[in-house]
Coordinates of N, CA and C in Angstrom, one line a residue:
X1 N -4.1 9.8 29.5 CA -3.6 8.5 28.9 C -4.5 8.1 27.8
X2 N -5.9 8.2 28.0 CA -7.0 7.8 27.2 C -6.6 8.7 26.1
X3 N -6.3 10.1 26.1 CA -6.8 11.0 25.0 C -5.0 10.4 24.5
X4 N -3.9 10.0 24.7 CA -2.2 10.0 24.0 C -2.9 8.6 23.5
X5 N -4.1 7.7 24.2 CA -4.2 6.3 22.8 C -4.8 6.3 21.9
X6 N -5.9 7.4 22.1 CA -7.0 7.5 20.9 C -6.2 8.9 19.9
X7 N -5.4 9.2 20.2 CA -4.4 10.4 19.1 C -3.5 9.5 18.3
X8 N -3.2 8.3 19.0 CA -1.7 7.5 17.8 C -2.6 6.8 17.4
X9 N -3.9 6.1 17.4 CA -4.6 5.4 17.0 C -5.3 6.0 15.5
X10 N -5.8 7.2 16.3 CA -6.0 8.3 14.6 C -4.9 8.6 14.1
X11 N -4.0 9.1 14.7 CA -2.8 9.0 13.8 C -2.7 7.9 12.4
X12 N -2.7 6.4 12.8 CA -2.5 5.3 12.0 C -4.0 5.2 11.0
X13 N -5.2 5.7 11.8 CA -6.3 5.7 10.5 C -5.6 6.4 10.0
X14 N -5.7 7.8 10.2 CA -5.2 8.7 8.9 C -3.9 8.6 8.1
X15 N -3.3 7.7 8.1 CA -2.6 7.3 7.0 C -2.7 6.6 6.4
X16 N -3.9 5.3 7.1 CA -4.2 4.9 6.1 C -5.2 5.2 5.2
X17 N -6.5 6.0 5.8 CA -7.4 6.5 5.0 C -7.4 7.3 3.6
X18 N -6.1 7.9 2.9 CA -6.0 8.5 2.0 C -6.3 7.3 0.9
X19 N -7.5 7.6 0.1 CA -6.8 6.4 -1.5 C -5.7 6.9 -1.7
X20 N -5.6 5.5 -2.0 CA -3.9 5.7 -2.4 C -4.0 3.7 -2.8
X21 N -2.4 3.4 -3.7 CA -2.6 2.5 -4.2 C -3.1 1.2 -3.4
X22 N -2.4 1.2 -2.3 CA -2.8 0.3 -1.5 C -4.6 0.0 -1.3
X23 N -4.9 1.1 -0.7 CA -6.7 1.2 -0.8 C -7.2 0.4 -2.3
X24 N -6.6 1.1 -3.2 CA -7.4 0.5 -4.6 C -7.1 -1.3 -4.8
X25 N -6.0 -1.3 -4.2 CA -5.6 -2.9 -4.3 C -6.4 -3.7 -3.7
X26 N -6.5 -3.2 -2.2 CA -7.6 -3.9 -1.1 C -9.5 -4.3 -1.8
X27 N -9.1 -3.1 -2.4 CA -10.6 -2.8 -3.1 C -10.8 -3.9 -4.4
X28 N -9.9 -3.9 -4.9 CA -9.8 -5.1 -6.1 C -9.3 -6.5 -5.8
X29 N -9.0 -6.8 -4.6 CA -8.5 -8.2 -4.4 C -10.1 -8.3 -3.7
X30 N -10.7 -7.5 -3.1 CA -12.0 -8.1 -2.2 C -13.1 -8.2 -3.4
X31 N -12.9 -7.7 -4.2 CA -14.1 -7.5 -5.7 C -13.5 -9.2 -5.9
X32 N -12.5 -9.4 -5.9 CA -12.0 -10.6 -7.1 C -12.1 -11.7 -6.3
X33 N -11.8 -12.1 -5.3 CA -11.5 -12.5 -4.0 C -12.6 -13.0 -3.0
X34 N -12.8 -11.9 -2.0 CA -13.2 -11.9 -1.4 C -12.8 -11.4 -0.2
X35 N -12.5 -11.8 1.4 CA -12.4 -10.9 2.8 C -11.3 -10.9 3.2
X36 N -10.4 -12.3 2.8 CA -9.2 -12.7 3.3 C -8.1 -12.0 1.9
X37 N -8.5 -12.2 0.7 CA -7.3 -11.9 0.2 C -7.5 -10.0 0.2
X38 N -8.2 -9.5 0.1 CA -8.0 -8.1 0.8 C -7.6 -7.5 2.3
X39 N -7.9 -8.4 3.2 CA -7.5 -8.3 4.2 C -5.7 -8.8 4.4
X40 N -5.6 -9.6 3.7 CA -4.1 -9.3 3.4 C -3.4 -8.3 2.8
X41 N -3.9 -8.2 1.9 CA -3.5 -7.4 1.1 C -2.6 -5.9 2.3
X42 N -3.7 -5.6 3.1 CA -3.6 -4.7 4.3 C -2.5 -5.3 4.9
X43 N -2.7 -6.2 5.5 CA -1.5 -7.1 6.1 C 0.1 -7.1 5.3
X44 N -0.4 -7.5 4.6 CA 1.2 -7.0 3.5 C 1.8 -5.7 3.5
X45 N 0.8 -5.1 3.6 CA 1.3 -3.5 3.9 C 1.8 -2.9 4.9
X46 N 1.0 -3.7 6.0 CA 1.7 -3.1 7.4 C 2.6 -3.7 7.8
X47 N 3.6 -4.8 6.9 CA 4.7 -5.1 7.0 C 5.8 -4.7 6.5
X48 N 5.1 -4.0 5.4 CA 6.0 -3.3 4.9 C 6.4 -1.9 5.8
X49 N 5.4 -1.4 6.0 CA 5.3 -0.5 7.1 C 6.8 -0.4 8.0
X50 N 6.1 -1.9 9.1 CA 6.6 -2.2 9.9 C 8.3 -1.7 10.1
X51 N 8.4 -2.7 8.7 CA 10.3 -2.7 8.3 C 10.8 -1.6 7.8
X52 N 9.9 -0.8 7.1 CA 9.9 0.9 6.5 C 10.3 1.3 8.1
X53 N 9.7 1.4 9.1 CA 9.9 2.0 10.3 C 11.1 1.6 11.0
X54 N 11.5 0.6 10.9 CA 12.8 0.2 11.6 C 13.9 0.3 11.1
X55 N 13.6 0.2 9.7 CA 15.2 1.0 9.3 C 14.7 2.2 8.8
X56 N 14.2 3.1 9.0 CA 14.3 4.7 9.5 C 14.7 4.7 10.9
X57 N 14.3 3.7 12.0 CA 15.4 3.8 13.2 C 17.0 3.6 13.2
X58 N 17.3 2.6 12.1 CA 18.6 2.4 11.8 C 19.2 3.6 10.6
X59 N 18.3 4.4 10.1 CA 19.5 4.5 9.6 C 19.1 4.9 8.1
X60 N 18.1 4.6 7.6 CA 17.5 4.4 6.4 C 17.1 6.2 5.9
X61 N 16.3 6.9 7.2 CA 16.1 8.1 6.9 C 17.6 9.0 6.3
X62 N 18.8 8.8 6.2 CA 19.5 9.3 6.0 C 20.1 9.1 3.9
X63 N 19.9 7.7 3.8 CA 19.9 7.5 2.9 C 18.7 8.1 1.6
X64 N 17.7 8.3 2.7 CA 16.4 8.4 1.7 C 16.6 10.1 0.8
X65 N 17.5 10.9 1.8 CA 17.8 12.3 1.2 C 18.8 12.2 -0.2
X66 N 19.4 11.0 -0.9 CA 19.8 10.8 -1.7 C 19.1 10.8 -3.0
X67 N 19.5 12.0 -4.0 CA 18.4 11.9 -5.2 C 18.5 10.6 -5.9
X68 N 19.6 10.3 -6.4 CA 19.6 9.0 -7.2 C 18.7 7.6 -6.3
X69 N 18.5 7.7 -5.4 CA 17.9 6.8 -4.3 C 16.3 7.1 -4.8
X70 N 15.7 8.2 -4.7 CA 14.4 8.9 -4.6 C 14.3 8.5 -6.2
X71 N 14.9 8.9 -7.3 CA 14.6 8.4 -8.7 C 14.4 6.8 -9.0
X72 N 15.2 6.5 -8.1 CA 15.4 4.9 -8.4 C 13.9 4.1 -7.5
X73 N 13.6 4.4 -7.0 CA 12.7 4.1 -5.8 C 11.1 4.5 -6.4
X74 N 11.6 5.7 -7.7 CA 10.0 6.5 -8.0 C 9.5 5.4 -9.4
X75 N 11.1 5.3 -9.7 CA 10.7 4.3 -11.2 C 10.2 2.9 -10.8
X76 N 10.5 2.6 -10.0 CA 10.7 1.1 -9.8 C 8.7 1.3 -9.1
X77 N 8.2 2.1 -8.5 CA 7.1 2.2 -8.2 C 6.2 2.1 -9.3
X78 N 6.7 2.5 -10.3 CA 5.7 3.4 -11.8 C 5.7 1.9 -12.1
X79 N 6.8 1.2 -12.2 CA 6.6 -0.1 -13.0 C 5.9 -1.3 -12.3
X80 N 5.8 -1.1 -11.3 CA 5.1 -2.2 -10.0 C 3.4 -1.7 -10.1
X81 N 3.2 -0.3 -10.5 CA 1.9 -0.1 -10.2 C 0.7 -0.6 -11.7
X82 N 2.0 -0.2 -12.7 CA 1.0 0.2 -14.0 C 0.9 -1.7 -14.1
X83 N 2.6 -2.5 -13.6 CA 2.3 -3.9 -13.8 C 1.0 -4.7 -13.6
X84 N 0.9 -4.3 -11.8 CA -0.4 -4.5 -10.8 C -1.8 -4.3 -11.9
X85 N -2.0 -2.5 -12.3 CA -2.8 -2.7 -13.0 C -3.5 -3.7 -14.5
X86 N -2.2 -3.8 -15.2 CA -2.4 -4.5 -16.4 C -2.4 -5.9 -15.6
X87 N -2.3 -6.6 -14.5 CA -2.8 -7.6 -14.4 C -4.1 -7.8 -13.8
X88 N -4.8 -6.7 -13.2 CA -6.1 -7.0 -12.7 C -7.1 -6.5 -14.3
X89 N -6.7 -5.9 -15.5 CA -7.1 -5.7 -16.5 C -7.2 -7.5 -17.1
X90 N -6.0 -7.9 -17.0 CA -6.5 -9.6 -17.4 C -7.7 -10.5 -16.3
X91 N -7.3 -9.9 -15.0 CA -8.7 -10.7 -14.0 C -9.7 -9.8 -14.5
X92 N -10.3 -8.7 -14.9 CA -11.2 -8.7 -15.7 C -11.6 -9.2 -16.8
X93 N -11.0 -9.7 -17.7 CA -10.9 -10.5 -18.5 C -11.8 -12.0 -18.5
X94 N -11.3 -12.3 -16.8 CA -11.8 -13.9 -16.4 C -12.9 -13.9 -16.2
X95 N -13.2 -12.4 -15.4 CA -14.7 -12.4 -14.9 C -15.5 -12.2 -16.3
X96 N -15.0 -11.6 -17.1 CA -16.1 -11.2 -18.3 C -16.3 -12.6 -18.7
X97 N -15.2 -13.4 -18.9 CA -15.6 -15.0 -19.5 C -16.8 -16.3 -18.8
X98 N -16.5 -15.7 -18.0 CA -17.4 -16.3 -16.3 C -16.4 -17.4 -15.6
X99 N -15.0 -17.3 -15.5 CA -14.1 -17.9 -14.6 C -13.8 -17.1 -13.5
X100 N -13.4 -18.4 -12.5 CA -12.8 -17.9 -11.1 C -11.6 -17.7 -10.8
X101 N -11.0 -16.2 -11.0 CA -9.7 -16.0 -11.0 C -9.0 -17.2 -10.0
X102 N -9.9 -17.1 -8.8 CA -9.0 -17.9 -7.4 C -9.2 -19.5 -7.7
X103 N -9.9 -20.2 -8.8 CA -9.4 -21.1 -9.8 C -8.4 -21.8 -9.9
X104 N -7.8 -20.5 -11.2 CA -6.7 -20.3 -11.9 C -5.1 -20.0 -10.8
X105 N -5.8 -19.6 -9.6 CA -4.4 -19.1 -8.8 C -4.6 -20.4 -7.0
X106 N -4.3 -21.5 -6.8 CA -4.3 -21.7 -5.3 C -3.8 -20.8 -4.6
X107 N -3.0 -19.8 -4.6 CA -2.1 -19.3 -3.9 C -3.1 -17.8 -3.0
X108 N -3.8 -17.6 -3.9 CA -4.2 -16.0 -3.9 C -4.1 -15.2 -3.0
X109 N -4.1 -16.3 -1.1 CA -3.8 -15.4 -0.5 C -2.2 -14.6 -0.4
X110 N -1.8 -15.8 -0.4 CA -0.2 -15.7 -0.7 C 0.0 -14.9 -1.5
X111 N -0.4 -14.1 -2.3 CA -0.4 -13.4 -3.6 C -0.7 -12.6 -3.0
X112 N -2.3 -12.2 -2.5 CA -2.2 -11.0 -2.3 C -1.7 -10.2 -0.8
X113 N -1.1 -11.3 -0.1 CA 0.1 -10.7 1.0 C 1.3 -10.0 0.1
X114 N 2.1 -10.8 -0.6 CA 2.8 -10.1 -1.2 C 2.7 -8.9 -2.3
X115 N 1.6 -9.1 -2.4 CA 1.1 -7.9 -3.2 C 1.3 -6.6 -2.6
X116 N 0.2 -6.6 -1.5 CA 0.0 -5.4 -0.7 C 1.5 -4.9 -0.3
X117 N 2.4 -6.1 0.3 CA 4.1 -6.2 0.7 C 4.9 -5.1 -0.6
X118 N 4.2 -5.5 -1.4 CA 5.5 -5.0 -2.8 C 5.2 -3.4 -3.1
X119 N 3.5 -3.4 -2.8 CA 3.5 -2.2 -3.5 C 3.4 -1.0 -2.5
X120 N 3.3 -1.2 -1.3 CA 3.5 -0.3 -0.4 C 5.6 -0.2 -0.4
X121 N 6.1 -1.2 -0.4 CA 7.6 -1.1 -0.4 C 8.1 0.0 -1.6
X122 N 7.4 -0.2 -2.7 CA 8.5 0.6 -4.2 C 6.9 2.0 -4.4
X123 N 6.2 2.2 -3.4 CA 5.5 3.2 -3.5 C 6.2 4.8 -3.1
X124 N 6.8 5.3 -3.8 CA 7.5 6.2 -3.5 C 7.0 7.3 -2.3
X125 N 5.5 7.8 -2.2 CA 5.1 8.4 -1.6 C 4.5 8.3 -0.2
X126 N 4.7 6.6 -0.3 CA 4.4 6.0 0.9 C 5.7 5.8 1.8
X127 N 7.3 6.2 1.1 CA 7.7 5.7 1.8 C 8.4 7.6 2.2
X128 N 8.2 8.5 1.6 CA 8.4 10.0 2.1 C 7.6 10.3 3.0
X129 N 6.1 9.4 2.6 CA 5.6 9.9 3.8 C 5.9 9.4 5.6
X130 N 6.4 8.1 5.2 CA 6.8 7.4 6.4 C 7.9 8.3 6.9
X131 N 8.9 8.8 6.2 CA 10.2 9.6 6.6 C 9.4 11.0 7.3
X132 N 8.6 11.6 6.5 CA 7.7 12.6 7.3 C 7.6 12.2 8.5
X133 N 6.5 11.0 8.7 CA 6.0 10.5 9.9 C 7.2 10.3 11.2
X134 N 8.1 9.8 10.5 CA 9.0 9.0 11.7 C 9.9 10.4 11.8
X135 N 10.1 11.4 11.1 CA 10.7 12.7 11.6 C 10.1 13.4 12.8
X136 N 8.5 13.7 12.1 CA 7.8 14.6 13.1 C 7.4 13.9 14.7
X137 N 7.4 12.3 14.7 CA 6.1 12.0 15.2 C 7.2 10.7 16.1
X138 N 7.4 9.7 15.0 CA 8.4 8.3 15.7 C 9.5 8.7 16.3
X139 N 10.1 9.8 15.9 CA 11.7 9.4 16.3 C 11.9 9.4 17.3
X140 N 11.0 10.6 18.4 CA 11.6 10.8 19.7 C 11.4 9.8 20.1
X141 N 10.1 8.8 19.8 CA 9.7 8.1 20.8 C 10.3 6.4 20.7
X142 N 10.8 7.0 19.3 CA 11.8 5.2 19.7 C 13.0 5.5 20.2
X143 N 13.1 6.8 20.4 CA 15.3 6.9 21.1 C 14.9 6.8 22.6
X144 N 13.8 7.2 22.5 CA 13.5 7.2 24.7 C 14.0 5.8 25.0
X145 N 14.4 6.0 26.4 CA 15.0 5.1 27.1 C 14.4 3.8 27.3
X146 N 12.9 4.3 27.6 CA 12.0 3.6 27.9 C 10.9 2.3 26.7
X147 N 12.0 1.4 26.1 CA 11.4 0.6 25.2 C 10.1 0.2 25.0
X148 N 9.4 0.1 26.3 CA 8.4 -0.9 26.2 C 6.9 0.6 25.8
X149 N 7.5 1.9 26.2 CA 6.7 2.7 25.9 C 6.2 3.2 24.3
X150 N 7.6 2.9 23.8 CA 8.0 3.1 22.3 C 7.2 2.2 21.5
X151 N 7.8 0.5 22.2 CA 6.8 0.3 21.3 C 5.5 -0.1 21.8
X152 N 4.8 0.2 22.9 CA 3.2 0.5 22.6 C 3.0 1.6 21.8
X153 N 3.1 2.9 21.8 CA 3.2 3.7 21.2 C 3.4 3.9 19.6
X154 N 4.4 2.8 18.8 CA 4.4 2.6 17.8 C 3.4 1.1 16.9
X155 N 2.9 0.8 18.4 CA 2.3 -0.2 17.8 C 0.1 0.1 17.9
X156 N 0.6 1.2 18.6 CA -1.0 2.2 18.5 C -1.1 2.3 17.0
X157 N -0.1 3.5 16.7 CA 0.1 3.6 15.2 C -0.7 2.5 14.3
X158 N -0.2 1.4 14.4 CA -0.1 0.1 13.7 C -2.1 -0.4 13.7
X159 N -1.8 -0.5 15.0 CA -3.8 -0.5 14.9 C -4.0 -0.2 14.7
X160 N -4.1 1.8 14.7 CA -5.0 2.4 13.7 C -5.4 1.9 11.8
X161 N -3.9 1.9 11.3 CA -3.8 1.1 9.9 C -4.4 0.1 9.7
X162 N -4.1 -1.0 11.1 CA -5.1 -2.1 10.8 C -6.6 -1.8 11.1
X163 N -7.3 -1.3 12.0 CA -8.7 -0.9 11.9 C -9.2 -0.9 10.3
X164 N -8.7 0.7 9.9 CA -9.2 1.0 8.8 C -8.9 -0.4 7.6
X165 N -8.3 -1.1 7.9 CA -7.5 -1.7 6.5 C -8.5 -3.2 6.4
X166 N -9.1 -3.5 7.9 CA -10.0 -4.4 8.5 C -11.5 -4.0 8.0
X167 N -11.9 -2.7 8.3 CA -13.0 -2.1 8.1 C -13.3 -1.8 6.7
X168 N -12.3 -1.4 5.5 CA -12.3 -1.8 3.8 C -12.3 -3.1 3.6
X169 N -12.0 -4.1 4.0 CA -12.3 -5.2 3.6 C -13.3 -6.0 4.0
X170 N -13.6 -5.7 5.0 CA -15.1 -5.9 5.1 C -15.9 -5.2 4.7
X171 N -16.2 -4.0 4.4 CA -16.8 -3.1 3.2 C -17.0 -3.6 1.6
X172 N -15.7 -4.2 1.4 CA -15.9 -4.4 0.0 C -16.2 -5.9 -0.3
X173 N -15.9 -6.7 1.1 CA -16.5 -8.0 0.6 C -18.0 -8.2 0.6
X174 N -18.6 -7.4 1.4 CA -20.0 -7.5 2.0 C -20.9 -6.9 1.1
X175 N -20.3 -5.6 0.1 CA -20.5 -4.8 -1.3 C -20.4 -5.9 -2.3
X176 N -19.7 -6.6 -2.4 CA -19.5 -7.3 -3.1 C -20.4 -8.5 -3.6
X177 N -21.5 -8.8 -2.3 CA -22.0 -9.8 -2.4 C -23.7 -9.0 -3.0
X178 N -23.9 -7.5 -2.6 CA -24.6 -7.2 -3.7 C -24.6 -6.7 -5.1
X179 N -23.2 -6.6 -5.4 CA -22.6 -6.4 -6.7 C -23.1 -7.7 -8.1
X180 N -23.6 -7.0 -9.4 CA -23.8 -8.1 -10.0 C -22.1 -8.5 -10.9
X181 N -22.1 -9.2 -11.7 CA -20.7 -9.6 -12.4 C -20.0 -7.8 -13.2
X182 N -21.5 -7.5 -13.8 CA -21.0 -6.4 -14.8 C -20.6 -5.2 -13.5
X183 N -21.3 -4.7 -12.5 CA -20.6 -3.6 -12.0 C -18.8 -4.0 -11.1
X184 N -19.0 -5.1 -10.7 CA -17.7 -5.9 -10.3 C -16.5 -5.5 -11.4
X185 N -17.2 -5.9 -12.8 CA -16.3 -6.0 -13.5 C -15.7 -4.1 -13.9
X186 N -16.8 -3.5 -13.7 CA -16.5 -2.0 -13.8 C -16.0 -1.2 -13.1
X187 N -15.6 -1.9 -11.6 CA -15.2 -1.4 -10.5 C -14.0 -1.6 -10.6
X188 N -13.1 -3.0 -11.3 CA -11.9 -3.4 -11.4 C -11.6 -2.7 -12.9
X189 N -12.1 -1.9 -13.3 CA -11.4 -2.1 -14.9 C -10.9 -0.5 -14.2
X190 N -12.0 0.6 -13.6 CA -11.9 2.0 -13.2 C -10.6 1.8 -12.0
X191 N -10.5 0.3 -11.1 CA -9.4 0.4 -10.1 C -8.2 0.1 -10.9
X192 N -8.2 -0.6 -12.1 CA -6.8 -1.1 -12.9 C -6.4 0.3 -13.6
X193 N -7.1 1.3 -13.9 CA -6.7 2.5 -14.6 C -6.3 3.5 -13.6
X194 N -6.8 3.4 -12.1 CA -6.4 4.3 -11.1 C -5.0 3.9 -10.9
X195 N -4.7 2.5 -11.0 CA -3.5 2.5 -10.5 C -2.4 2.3 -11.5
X196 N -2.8 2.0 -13.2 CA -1.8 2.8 -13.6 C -1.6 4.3 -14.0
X197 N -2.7 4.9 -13.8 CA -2.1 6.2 -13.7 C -1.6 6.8 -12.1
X198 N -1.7 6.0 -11.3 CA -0.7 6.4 -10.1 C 0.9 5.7 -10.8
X199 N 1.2 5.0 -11.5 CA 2.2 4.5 -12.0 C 2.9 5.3 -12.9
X200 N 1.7 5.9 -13.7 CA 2.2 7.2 -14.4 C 3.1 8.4 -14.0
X201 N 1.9 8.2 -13.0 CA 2.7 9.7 -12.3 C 3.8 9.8 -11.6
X202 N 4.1 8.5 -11.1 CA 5.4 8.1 -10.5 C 6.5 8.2 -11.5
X203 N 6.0 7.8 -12.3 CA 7.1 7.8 -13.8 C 7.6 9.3 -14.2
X204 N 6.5 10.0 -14.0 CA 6.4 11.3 -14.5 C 7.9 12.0 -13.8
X205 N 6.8 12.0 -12.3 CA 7.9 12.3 -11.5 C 9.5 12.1 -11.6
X206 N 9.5 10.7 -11.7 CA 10.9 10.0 -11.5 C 12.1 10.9 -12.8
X207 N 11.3 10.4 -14.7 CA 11.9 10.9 -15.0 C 12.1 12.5 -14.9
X208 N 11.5 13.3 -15.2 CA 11.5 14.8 -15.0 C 12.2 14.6 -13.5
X209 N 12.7 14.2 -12.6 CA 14.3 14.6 -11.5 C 15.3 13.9 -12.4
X210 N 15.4 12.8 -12.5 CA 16.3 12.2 -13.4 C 16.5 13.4 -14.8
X211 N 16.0 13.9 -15.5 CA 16.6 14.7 -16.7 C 17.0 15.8 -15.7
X212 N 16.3 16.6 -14.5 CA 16.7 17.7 -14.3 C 17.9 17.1 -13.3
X213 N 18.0 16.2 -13.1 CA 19.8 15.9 -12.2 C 20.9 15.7 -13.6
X214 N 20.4 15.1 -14.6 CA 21.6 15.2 -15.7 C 21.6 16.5 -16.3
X215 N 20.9 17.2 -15.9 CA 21.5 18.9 -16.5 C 21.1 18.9 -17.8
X216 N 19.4 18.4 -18.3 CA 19.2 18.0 -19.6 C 18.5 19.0 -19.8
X217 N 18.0 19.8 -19.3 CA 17.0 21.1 -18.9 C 17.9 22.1 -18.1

């Protein structure tokens, strides 16, 4: 029993452990921020998760085999990420001036719940990999009869993500308070270029299927 809680538990770190955009986000809202708006940020994500997972129970994994669906889903990622980045390139901007982005924004956390929400949702490889996951790993265990097993079992998953997503944010806010303004500001300019060239690449991707589905090649 011990060893089936501590396997879905790693299961859920290791998905979320890969950098990936999310990670860089978490990483730049707690630079700019502080504990809570990166810790949402995580939270945003595993909502997205959440609802990623339940309609792959309904029904979603079937749609997702649709190319025009996978192009449309890769572009829309490229333009959410490179956006994300060109706006923490302007919160660099505030720090270089000596303003408090969270100032200029009441909302922030609210912001960056929806943040983490958006960019895990139009992340294309976040959501192949979720179809991976819920192929190899969820499906049997949400058809079982037995509901209340399914979802502990899918909600193991879920703590793992949160652990790790808990444990970056406390990492980077606690980093953060020995960080001076200039390495802060170098950490957010190197995470604003990570994540538009994860934006790039999505793009890359998207159009090169899009030309090779119109028969342009």
């Amino acid at each position: 029993m011990l060893a089936t809680i501590s396997s879905y538990i790693i299961l859920g770190l290791s998905i979320a452990a890969p950098i990936g955009p999310i990670n860089i986000e978490i990483i730049k809202r707690g630079l700019l921020y502080g504990f809570w708006a990166a810790l949402l940020v995580g939270a945003g994500g595993i909502s997205s998760d959440l609802i990623l997972m339940a309609l792959m129970f309904f029904g979603l994994s079937h749609i997702m085999t649709f190319v025009w669906v996978k192009i449309a889903l890769t572009l829309l990622g490229c333009f959410i990420l490179i956006q994300s980045g060109l706006n923490n390139l302007r919160m660099t901007a505030w720090m270089e001036n000596g303003e408090n982005p969270e100032q200029r924004n009441g909302q922030v956390n609210a912001r960056s719940y929806l943040s983490g929400m958006t960019i895990a949702a139009s992340n294309p490889m976040n959501l192949l990999f979720w179809l991976g996951i819920y192929g190899s790993v969820l499906s049997g265990v949400l058809q079982e009869s037995n509901h209340l097993h399914a979802f502990l079992v899918s909600s193991l998953v879920f703590i793992g993500i949160g652990l790790w997503n808990l444990n970056l944010a406390f990492t980077v806010h606690f980093g953060r308070l020995l960080m001076n303004t200039r390495i802060m500001k170098g950490v957010n300019i190197v995470a604003s270029f990570v994540l538009i060239g994860f934006g790039i690449k999505f793009g890359w991707i998207g159009v090169t299927e899009l030309v090779s589905e119109l028969g342009w090649v």
